[in-house]
Every structure is written in structure tokens, then in C-alpha cells.
N, CA and C atoms as an extended XYZ file, in Angstrom:
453
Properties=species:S:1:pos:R:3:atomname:S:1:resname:S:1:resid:I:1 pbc="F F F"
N         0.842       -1.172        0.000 N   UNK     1
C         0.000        0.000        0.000 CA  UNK     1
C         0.889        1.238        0.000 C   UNK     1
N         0.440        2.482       -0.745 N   UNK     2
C         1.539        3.656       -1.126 CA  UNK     2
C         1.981        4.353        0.329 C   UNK     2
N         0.650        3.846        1.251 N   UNK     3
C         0.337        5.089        2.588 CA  UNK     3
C         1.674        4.581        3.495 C   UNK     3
N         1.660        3.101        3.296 N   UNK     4
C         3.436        2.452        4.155 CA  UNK     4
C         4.438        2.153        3.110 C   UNK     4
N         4.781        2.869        2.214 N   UNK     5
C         5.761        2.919        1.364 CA  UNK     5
C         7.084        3.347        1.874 C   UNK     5
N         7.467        3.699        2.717 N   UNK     6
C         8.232        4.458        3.132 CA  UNK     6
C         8.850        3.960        4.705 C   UNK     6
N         7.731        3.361        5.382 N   UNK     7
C         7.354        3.183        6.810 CA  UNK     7
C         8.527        2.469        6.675 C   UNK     7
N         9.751        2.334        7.980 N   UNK     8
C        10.657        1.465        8.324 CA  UNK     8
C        11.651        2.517        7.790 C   UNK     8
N        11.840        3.204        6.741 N   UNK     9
C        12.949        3.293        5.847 CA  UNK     9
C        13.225        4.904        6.486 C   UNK     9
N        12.362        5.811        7.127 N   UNK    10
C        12.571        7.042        7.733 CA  UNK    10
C        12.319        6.531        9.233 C   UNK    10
N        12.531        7.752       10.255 N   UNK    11
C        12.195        7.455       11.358 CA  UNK    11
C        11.111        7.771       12.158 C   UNK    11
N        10.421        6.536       13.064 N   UNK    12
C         9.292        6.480       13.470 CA  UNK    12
C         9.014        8.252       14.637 C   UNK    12
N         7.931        8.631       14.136 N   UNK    13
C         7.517        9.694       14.753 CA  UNK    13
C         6.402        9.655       14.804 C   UNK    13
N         5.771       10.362       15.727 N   UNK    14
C         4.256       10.350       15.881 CA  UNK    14
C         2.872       10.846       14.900 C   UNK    14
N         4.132       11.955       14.261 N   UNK    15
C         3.061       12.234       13.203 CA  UNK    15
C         3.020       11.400       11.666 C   UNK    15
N         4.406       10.682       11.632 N   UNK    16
C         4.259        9.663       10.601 CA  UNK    16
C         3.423        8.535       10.888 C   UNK    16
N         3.563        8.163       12.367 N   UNK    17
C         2.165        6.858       12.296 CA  UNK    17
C         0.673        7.251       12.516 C   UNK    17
N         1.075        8.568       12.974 N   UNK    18
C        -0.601        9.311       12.770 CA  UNK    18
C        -0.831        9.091       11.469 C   UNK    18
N        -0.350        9.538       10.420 N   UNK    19
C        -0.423        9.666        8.953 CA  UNK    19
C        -0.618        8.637        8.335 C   UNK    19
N         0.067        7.295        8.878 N   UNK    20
C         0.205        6.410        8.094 CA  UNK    20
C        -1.016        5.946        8.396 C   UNK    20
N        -1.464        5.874       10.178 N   UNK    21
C        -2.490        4.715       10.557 CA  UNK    21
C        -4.009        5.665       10.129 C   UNK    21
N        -3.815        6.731        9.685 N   UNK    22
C        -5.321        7.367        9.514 CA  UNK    22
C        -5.127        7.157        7.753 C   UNK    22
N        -3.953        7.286        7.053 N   UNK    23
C        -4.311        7.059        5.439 CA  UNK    23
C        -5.041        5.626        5.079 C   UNK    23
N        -4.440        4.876        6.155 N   UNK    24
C        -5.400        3.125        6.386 CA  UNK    24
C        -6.529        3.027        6.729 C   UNK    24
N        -6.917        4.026        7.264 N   UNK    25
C        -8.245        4.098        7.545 CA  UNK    25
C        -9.323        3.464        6.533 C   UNK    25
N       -10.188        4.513        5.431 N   UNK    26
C       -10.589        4.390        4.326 CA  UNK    26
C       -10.592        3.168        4.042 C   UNK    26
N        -9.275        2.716        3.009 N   UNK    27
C        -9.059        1.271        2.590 CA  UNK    27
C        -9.541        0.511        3.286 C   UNK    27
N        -8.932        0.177        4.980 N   UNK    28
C        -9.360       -0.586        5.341 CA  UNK    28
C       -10.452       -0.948        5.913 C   UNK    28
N       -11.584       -0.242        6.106 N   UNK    29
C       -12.663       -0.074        6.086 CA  UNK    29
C       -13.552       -0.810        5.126 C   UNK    29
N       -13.227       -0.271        3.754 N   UNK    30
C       -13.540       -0.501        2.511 CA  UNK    30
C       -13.676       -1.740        2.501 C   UNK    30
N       -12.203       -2.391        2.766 N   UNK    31
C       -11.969       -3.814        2.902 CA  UNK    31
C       -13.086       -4.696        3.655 C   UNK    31
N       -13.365       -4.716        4.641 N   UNK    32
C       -14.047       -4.722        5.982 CA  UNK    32
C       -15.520       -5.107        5.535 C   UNK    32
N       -15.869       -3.529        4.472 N   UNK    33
C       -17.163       -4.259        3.983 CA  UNK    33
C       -17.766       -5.105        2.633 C   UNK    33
N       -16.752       -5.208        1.923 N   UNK    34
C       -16.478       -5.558        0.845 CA  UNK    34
C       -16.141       -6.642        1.275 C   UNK    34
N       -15.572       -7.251        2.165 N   UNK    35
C       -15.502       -8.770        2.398 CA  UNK    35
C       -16.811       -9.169        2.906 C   UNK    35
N       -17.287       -8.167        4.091 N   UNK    36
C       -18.368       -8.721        4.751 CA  UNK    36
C       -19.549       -8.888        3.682 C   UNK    36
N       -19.458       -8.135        2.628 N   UNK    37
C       -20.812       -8.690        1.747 CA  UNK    37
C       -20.410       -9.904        0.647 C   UNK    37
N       -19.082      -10.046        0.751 N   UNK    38
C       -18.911      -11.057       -0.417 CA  UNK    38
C       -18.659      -12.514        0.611 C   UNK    38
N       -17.985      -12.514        1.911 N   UNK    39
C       -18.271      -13.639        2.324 CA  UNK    39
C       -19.856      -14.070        3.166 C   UNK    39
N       -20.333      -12.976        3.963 N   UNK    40
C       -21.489      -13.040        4.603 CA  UNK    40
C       -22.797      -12.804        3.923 C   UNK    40
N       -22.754      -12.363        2.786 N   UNK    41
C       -23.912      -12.458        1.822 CA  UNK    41
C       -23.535      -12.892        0.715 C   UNK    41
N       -23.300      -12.704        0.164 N   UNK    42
C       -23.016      -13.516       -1.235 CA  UNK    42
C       -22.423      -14.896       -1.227 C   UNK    42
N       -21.700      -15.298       -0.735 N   UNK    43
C       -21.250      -16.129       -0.766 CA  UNK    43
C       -22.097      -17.318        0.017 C   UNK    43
N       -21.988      -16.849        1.228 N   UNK    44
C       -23.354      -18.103        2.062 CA  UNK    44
C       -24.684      -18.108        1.406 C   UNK    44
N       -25.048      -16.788        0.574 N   UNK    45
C       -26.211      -16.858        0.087 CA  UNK    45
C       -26.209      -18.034       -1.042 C   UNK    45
N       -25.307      -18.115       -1.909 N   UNK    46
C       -25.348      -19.015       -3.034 CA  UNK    46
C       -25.381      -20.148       -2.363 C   UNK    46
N       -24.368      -20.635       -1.350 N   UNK    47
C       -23.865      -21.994       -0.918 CA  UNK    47
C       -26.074      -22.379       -0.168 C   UNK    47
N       -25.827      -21.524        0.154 N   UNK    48
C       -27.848      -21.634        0.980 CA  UNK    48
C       -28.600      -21.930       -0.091 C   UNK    48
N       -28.329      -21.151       -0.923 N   UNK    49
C       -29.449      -21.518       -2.757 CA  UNK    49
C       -29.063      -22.725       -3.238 C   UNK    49
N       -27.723      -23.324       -3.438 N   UNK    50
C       -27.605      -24.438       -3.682 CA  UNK    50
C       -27.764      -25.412       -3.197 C   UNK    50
N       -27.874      -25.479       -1.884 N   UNK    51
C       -28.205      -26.606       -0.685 CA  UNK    51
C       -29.425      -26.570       -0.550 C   UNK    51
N       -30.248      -25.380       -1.369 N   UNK    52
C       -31.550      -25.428       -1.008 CA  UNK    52
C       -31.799      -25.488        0.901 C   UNK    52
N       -31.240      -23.935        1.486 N   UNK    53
C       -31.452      -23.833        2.816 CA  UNK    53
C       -32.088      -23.113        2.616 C   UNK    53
N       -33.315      -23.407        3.264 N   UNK    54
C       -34.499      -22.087        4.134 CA  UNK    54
C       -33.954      -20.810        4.955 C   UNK    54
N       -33.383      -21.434        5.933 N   UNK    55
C       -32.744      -20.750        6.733 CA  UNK    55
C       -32.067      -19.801        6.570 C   UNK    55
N       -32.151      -18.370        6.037 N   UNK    56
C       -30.751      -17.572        5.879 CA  UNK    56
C       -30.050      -16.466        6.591 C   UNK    56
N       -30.310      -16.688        7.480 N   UNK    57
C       -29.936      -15.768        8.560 CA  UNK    57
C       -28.377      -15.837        9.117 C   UNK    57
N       -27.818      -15.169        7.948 N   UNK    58
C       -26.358      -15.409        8.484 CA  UNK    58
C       -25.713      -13.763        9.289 C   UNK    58
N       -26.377      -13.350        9.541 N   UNK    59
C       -26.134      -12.115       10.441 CA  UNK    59
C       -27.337      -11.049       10.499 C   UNK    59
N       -27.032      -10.062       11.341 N   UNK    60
C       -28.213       -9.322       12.217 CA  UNK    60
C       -27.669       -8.075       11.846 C   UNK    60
N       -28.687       -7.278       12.542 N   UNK    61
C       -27.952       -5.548       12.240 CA  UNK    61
C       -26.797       -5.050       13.100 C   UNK    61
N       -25.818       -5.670       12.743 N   UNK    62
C       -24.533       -5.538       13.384 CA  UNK    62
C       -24.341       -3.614       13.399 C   UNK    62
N       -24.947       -3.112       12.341 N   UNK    63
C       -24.558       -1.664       12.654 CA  UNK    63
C       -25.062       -1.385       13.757 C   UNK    63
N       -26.155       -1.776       14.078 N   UNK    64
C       -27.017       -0.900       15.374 CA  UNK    64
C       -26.678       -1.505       16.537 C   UNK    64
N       -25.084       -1.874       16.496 N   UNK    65
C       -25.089       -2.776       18.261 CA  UNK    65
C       -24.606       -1.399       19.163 C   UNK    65
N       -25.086       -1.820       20.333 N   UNK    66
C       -24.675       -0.790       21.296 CA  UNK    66
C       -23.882       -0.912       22.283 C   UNK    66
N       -23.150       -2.706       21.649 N   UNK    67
C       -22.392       -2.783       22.820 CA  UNK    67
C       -21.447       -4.116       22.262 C   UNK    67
N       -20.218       -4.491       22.878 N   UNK    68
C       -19.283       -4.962       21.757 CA  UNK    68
C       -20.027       -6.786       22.143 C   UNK    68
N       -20.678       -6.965       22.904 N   UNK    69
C       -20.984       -8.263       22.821 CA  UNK    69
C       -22.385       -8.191       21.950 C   UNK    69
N       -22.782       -7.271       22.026 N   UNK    70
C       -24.375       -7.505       20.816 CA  UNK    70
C       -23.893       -7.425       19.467 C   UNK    70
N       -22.500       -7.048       19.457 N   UNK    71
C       -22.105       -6.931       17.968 CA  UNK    71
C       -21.241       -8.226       17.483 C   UNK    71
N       -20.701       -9.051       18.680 N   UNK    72
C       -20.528      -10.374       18.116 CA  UNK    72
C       -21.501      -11.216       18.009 C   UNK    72
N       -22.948      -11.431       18.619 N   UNK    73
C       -23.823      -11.856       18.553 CA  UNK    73
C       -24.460      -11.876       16.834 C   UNK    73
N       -24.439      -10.188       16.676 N   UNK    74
C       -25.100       -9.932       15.277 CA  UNK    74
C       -23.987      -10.042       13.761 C   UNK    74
N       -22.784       -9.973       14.176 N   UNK    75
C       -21.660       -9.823       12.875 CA  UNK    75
C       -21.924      -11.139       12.324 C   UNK    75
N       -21.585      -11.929       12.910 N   UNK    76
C       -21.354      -13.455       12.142 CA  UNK    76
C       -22.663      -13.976       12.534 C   UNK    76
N       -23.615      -14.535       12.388 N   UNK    77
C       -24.642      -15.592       13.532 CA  UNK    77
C       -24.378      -16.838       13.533 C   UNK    77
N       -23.614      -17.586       12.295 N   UNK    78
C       -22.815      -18.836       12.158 CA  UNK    78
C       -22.179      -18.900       12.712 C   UNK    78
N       -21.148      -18.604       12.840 N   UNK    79
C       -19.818      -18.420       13.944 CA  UNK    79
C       -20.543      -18.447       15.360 C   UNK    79
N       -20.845      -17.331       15.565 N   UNK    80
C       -22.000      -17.241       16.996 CA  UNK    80
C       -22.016      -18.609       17.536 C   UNK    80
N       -23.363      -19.221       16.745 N   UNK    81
C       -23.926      -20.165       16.840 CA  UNK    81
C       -23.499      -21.331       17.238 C   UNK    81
N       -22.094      -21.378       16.294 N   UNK    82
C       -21.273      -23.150       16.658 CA  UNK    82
C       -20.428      -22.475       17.565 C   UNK    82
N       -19.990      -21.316       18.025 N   UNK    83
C       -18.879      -21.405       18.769 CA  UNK    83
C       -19.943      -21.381       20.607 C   UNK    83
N       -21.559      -20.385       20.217 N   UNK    84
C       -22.263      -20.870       21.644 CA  UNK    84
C       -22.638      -22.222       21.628 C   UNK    84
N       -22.865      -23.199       20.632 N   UNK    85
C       -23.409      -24.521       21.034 CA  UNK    85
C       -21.950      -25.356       21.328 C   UNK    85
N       -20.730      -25.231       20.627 N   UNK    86
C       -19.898      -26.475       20.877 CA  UNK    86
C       -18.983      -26.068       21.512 C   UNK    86
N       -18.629      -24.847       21.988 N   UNK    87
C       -17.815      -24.662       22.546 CA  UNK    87
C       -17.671      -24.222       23.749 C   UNK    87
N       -19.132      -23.096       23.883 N   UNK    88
C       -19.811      -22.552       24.915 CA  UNK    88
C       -20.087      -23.604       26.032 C   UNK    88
N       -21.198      -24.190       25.488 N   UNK    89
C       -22.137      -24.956       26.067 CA  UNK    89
C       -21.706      -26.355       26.663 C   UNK    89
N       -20.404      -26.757       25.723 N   UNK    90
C       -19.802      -27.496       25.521 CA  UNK    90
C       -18.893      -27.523       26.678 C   UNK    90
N       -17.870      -26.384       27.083 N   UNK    91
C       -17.087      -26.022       27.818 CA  UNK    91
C       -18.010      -26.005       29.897 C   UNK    91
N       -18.944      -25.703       29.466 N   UNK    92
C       -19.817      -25.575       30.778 CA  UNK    92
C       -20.318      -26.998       31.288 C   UNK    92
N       -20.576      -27.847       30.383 N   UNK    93
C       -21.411      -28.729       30.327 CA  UNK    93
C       -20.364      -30.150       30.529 C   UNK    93
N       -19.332      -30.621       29.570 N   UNK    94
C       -18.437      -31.466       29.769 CA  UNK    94
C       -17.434      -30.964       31.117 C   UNK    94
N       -16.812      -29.971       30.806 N   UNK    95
C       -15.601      -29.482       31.554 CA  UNK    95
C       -16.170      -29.277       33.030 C   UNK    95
N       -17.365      -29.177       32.951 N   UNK    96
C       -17.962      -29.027       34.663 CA  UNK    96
C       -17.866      -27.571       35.338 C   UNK    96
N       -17.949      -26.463       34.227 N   UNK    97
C       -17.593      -24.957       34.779 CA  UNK    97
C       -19.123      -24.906       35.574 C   UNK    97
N       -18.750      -24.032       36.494 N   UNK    98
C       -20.529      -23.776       37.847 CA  UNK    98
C       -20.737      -22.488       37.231 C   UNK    98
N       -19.661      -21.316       36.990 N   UNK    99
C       -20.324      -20.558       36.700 CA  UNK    99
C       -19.921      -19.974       34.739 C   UNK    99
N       -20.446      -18.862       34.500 N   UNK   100
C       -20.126      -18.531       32.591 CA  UNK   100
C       -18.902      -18.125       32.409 C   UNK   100
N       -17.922      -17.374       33.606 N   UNK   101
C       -16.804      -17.115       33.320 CA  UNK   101
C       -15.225      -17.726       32.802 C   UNK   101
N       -15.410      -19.061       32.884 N   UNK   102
C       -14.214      -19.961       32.536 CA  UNK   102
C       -14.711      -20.314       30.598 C   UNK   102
N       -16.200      -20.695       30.785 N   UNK   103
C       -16.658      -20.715       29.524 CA  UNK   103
C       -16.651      -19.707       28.687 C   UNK   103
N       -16.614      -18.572       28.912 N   UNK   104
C       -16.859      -17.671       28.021 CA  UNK   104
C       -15.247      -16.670       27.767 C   UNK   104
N       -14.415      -17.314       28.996 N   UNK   105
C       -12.939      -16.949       28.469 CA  UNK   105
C       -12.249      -18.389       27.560 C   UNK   105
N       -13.032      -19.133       27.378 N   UNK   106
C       -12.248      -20.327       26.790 CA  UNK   106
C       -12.987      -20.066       25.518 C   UNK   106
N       -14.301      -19.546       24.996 N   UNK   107
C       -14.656      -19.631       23.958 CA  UNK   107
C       -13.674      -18.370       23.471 C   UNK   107
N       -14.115      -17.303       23.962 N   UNK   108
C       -13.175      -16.077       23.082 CA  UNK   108
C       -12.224      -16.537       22.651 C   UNK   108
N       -11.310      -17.633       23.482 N   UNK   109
C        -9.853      -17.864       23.251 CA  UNK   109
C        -9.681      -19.139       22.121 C   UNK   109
N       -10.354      -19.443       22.051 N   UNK   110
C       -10.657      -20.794       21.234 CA  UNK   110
C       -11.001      -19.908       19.900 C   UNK   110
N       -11.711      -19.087       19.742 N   UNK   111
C       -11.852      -18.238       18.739 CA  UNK   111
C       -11.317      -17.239       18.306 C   UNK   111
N       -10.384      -16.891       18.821 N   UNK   112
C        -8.978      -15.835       18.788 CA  UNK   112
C        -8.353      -16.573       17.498 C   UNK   112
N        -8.228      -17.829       18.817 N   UNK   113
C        -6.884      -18.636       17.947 CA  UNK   113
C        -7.166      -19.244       16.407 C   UNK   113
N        -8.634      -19.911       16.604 N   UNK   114
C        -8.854      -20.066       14.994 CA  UNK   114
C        -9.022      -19.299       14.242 C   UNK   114
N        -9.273      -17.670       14.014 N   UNK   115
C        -9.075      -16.736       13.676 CA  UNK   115
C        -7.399      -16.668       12.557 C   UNK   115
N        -7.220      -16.286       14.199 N   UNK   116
C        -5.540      -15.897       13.978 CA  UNK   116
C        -4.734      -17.007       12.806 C   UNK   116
N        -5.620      -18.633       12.981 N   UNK   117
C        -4.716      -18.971       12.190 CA  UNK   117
C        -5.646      -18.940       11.059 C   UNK   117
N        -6.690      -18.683       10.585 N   UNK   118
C        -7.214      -18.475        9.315 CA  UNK   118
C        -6.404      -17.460        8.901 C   UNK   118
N        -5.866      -16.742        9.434 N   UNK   119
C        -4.944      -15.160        8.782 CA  UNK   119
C        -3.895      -15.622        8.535 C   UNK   119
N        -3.178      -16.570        9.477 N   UNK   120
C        -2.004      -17.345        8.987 CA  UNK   120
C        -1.848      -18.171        7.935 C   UNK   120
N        -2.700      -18.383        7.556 N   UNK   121
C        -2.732      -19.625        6.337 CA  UNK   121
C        -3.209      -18.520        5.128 C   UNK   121
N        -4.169      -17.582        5.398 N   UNK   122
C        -4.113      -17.056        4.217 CA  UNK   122
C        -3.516      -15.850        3.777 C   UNK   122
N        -2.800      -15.388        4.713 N   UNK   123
C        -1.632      -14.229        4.402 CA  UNK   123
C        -0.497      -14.697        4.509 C   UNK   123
N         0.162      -15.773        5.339 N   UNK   124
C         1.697      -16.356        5.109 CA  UNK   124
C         2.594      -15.495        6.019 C   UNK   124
N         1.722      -14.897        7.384 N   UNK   125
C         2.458      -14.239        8.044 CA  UNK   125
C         1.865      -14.338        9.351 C   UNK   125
N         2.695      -14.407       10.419 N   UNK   126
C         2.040      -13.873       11.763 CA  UNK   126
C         2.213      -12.783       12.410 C   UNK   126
N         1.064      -12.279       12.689 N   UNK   127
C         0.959      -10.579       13.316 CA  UNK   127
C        -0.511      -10.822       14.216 C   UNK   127
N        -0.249      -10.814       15.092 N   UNK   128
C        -1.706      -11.698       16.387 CA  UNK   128
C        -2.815      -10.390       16.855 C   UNK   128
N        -2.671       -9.669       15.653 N   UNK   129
C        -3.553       -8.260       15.699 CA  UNK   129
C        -4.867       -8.692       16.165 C   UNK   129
N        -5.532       -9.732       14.957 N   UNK   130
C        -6.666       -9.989       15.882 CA  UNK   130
C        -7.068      -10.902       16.597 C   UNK   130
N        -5.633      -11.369       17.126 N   UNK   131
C        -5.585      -12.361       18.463 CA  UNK   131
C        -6.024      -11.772       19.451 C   UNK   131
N        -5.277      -10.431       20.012 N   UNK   132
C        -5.364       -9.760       20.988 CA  UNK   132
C        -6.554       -8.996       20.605 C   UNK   132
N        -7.303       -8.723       19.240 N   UNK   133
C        -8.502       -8.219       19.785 CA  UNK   133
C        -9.886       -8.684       19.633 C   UNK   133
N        -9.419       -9.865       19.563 N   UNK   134
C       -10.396      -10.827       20.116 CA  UNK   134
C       -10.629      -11.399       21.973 C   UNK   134
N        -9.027      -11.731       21.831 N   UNK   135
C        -8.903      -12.245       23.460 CA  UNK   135
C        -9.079      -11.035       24.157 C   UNK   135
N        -8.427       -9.689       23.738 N   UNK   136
C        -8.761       -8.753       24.436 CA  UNK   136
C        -9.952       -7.882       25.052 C   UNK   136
N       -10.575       -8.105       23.635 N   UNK   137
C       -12.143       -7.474       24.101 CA  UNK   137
C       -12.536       -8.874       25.161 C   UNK   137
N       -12.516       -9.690       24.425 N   UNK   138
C       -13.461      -10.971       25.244 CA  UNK   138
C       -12.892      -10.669       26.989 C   UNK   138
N       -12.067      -10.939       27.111 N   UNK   139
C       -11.324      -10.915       28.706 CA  UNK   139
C       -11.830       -9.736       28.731 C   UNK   139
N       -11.673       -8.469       28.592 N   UNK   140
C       -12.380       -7.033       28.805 CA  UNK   140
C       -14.028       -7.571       28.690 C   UNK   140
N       -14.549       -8.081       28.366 N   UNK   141
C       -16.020       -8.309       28.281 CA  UNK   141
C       -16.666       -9.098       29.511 C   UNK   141
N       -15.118      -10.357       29.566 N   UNK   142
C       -15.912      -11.017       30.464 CA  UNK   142
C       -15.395      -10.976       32.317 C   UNK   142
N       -14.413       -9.445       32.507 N   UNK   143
C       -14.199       -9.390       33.591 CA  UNK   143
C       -15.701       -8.194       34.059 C   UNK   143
N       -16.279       -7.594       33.490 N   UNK   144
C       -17.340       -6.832       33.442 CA  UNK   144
C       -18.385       -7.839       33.909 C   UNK   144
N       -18.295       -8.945       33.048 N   UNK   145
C       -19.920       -9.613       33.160 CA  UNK   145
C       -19.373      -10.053       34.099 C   UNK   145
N       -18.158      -10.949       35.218 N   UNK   146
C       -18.113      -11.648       36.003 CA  UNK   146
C       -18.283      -10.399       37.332 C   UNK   146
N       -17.906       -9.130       37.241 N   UNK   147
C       -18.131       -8.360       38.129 CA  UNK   147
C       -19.349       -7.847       38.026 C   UNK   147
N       -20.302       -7.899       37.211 N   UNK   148
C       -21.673       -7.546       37.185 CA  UNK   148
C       -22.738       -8.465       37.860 C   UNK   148
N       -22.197       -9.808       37.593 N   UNK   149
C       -23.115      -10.773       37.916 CA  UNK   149
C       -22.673      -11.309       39.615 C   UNK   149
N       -21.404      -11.120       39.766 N   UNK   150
C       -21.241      -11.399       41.424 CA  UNK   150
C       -21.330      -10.606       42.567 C   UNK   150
N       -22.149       -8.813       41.785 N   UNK   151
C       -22.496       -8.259       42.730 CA  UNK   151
C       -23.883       -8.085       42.643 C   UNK   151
């Protein structure tokens, strides 16, 4: 990209990564939704038309969340779905957790990591960007709900 053409080769200053990380902006944005309609609609839509699925509810109004767990709920609902039934439910239910907090830091983390390596396999690089902001929000999400719910 032209906006890190340069990046590494002068020296790091604040207003060069201001510059650089706001010219990324745009693009990556762009990116963001341009995938989200070609893998989350278009793409599940055909694979649903060809399987002849009823069902098509592969996400919710992720714009209108008001809060970062209603927006993982609504971004993906597939993902959602198998990671609350087999991993969630799964984690509470086999593993013997009493209360949601061990479950719901093992799902984030379980889903970090398959993430992270879908990026690994299809970029040929590791950078755990959205390792940590996956595990990060999640652990930020779920020290809230464990302090909400034990008072």
C-alpha cells in the first residue's frame, strides 16, 4: 500500500504513524465491507441456494449494536452459533464450569486462535492483531460480566 511505502525506511515519529495509521483508515474499512458482503452475503447466500437452505440468517444488524458483545452476537450468527453450542455450552457442560466465566474466556480464546490462524494460512504471516482483539475485548467483556453478575 503507497500510505506504508516508506514506513521502516525514515524514522518512526508520531506524526508519521498518525499519517500512516489514519491514510489506512478508508481502505481498510472498505476492505471490511467488501468482504463482509462477499463472504457473509453472497457467498453463504449461493452456498444456501444451492443446498436449497431455508434458513438464511447469516447475520443481524450488526450496525445498530450498542455494545461490543451484541455486535458479536449480530456480525457473524454462524460463527455465533457453533462457537455458543460447541464450545460454549460445551465447555460448561463437559468441563464441569458452575459458573459462565471460565466458559466464556475459553470460547473467546478458542476463537482468537482459529481466527488468527485463518490469517495465517491465508496471508503467510504472523501478526496476532486480531488475536489480541479478540482475546482482548473478550477478557475485557468477560471481567465486566463476572463483576456484574457477582455483585
Amino acid at each position: 500500500m503507497p500510505v506504508f511505502r516508506n514506513f521502516g525506511k525514515e524514522e518512526l515519529t508520531l506524526r508519521n504513524l498518525t499519517l500512516s495509521v489514519f491514510g489506512a483508515m478508508l481502505p481498510s474499512t472498505l476492505v471490511l465491507i467488501l468482504g463482509f458482503f462477499a463472504i457473509l452475503h453472497s457467498w453463504l447466500n449461493a452456498f444456501a441456494e444451492m443446498m436449497r437452505f431455508a434458513d438464511r440468517m447469516f447475520y443481524k444488524d450488526w450496525w445498530n449494536s450498542t455494545s461490543f458483545s451484541n455486535y458479536y452476537r449480530t456480525w457473524n450468527v454462524v460463527v455465533h452459533d457453533w462457537l455458543y453450542t460447541y464450545i460454549y455450552k460445551d465447555s460448561i457442560n463437559v468441563l464441569g464450569f458452575k459458573k459462565r466465566g471460565p466458559g466464556m474466556l475459553s470460547t473467546f480464546l478458542i476463537s482468537a486462535v482459529a481466527h488468527e490462524y485463518v490469517l495465517i494460512l491465508t496471508f503467510r504471516f504472523f501478526y496476532p492483531a486480531l488475536f489480541l482483539m479478540f482475546a482482548g475485548v473478550g477478557c475485557k467483556y468477560l471481567i465486566i460480566a463476572v463483576h456484574f453478575y457477582t455483585y
